PDB file of C-alpha atoms in Angstrom:
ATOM      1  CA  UNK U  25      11.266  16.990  27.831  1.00  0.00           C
ATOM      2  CA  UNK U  26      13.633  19.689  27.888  1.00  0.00           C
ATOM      3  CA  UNK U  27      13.706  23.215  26.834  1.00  0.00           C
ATOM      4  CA  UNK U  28      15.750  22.797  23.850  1.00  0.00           C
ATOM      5  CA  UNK U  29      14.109  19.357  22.469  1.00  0.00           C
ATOM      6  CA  UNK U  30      11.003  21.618  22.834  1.00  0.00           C
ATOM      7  CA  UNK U  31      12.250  24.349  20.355  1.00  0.00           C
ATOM      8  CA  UNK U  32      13.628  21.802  17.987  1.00  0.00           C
ATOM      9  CA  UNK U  33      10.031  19.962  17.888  1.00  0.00           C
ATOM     10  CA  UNK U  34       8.679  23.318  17.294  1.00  0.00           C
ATOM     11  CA  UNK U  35      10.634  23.755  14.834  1.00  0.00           C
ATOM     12  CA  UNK U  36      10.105  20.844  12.998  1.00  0.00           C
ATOM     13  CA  UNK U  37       6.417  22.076  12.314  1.00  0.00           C
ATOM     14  CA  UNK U  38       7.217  24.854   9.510  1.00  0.00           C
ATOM     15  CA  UNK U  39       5.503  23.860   6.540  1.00  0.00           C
ATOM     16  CA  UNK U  40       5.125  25.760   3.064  1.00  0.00           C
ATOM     17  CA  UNK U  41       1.532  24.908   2.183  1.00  0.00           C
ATOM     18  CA  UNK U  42      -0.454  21.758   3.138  1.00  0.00           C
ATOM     19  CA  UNK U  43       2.499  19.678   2.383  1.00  0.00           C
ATOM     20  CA  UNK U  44       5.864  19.515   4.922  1.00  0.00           C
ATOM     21  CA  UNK U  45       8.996  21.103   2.958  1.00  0.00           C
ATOM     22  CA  UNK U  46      11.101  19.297   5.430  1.00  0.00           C
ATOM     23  CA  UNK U  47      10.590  15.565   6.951  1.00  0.00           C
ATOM     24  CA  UNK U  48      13.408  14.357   8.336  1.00  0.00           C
ATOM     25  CA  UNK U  49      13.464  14.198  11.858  1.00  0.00           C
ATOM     26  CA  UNK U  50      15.500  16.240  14.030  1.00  0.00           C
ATOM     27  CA  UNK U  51      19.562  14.632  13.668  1.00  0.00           C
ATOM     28  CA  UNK U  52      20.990  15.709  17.054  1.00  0.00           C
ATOM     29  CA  UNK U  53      18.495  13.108  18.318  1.00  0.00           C
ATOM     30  CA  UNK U  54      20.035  10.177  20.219  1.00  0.00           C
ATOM     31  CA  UNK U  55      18.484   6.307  19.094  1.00  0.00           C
ATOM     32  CA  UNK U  56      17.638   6.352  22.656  1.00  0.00           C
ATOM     33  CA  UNK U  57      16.167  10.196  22.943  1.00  0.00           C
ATOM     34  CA  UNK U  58      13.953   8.713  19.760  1.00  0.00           C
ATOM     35  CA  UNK U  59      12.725   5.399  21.196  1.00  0.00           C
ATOM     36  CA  UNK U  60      12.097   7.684  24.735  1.00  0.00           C
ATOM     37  CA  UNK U  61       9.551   9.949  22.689  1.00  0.00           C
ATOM     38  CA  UNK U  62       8.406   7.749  20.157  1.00  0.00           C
ATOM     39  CA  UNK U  63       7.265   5.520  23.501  1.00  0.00           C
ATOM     40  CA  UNK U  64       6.038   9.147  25.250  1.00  0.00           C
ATOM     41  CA  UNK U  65       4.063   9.991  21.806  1.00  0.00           C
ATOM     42  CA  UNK U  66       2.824   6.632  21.607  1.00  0.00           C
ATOM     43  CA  UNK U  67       1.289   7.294  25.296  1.00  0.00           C
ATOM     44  CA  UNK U  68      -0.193  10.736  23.753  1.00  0.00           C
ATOM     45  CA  UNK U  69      -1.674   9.199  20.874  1.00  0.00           C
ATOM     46  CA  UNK U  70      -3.067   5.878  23.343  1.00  0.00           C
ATOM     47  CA  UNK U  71      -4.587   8.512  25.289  1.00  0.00           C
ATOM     48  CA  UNK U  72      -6.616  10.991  22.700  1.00  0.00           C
ATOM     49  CA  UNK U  73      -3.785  13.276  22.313  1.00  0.00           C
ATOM     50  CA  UNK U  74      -3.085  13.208  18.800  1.00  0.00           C
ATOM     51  CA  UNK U  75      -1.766  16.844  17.808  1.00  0.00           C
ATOM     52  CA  UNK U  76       0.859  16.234  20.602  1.00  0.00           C
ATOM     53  CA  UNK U  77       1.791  12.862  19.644  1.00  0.00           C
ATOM     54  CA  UNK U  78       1.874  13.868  15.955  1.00  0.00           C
ATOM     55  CA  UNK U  79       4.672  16.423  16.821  1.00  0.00           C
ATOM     56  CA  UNK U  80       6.763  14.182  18.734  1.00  0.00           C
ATOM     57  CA  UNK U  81       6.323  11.794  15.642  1.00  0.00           C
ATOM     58  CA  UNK U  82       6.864  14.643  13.324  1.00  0.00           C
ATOM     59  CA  UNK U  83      10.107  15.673  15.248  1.00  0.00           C
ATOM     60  CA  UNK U  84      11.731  11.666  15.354  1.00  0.00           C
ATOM     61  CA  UNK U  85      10.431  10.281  12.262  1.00  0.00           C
ATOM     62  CA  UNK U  86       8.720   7.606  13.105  1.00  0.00           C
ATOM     63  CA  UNK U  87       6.924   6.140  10.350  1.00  0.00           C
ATOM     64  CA  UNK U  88       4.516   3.987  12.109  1.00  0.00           C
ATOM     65  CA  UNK U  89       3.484   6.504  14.350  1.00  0.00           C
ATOM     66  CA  UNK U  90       2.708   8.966  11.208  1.00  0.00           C
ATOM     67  CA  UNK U  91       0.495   6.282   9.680  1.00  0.00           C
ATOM     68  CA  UNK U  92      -1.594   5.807  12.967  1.00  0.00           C
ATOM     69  CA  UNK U  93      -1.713   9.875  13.487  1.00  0.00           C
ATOM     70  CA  UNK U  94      -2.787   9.916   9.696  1.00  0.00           C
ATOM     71  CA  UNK U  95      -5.421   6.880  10.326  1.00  0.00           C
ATOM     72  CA  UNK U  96      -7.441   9.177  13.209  1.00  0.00           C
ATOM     73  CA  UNK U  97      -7.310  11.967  10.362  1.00  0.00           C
ATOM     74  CA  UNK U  98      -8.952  10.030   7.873  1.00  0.00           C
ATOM     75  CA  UNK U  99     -11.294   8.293  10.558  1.00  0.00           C
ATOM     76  CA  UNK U 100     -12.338  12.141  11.291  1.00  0.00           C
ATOM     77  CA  UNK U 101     -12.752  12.929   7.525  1.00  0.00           C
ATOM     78  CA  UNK U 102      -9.976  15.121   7.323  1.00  0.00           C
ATOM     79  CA  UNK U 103      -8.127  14.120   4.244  1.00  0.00           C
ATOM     80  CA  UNK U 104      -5.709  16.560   3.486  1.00  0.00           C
ATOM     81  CA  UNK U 105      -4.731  16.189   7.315  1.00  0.00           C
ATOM     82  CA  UNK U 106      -4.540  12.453   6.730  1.00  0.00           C
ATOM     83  CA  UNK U 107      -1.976  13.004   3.172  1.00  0.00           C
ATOM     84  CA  UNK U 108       0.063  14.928   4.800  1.00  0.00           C
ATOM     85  CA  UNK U 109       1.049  12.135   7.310  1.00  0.00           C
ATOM     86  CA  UNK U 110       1.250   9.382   4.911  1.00  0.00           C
ATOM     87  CA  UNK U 111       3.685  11.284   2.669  1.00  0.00           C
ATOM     88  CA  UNK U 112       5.582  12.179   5.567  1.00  0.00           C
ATOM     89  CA  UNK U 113       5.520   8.373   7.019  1.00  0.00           C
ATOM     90  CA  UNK U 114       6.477   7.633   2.696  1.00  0.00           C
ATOM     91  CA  UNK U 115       3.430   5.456   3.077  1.00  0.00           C
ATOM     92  CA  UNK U 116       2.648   5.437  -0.305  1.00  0.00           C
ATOM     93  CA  UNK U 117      -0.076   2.473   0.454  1.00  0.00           C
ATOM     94  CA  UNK U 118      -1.776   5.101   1.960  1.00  0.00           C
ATOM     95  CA  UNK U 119      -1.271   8.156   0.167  1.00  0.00           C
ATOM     96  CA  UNK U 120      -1.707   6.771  -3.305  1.00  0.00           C
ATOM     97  CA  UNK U 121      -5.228   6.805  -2.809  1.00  0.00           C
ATOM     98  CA  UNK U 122      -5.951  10.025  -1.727  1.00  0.00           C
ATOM     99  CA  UNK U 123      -4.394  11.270  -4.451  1.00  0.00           C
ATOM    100  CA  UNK U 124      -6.459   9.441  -7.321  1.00  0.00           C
ATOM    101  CA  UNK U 125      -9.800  10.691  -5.876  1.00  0.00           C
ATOM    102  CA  UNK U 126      -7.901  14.339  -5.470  1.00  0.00           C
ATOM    103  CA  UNK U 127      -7.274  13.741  -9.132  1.00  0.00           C
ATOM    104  CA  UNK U 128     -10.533  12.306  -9.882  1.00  0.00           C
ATOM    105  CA  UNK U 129     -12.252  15.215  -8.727  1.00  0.00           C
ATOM    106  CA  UNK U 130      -9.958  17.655 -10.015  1.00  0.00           C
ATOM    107  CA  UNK U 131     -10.592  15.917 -13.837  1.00  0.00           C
ATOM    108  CA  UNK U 132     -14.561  15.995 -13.262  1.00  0.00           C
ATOM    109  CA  UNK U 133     -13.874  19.987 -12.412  1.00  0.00           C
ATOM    110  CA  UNK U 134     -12.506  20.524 -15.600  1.00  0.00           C
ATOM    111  CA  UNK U 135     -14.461  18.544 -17.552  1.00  0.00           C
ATOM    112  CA  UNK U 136     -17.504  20.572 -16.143  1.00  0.00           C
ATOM    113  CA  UNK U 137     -16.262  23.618 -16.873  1.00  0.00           C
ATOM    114  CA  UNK U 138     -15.113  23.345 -19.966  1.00  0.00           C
TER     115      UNK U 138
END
């Protein structure tokens, strides 16, 4: 991977709360550069490497790849971790949900307290 596909990845991983601002993938990005990372993040993610593979995934777009990344989330209990790859994959399957029992909760909060 070179230096500058590096810094773009990087990139790629600002975020303004738990939530992405930004998720489309990087546009200078060749169809061939993408299927070349989404097959080296696929590796990552084969192999245990998730936070790597979930930039690479981050960085091309690749919707399948987001799903799986958000599926070892949930698998580990870590919701919000989990959301935040479904909405980027637009997996509303997924993400739909997640945010019913957020709003579930939230609703028995305020019933309790008020």
């Amino acid at each position: 991977m070179t230096d500058e596909l590096k810094k773009k990845i990087i990139e790629k991983q600002g975020n303004a709360g738990f939530i992405k601002t930004t998720d489309t993938p990087v546009a200078s990005l060749s169809s061939g550069q993408k299927a070349g990372l989404n097959r080296t993040g696929n590796t990552l993610f084969n192999e245990g490497n998730i936070e790597q593979a979930r930039r690479i995934f981050t960085a091309t777009g690749y919707s399948d790849g987001l799903t799986r990344v958000g599926d070892a989330y949930a698998k580990k209990n870590e919701t919000i971790k989990a959301l935040k790859q479904y909405v980027l994959a637009h997996n509303s399957k997924k993400s739909e949900p997640i945010y019913e029992c957020m709003a579930r909760v939230i609703s028995a909060v305020l019933k309790k307290n008020s």
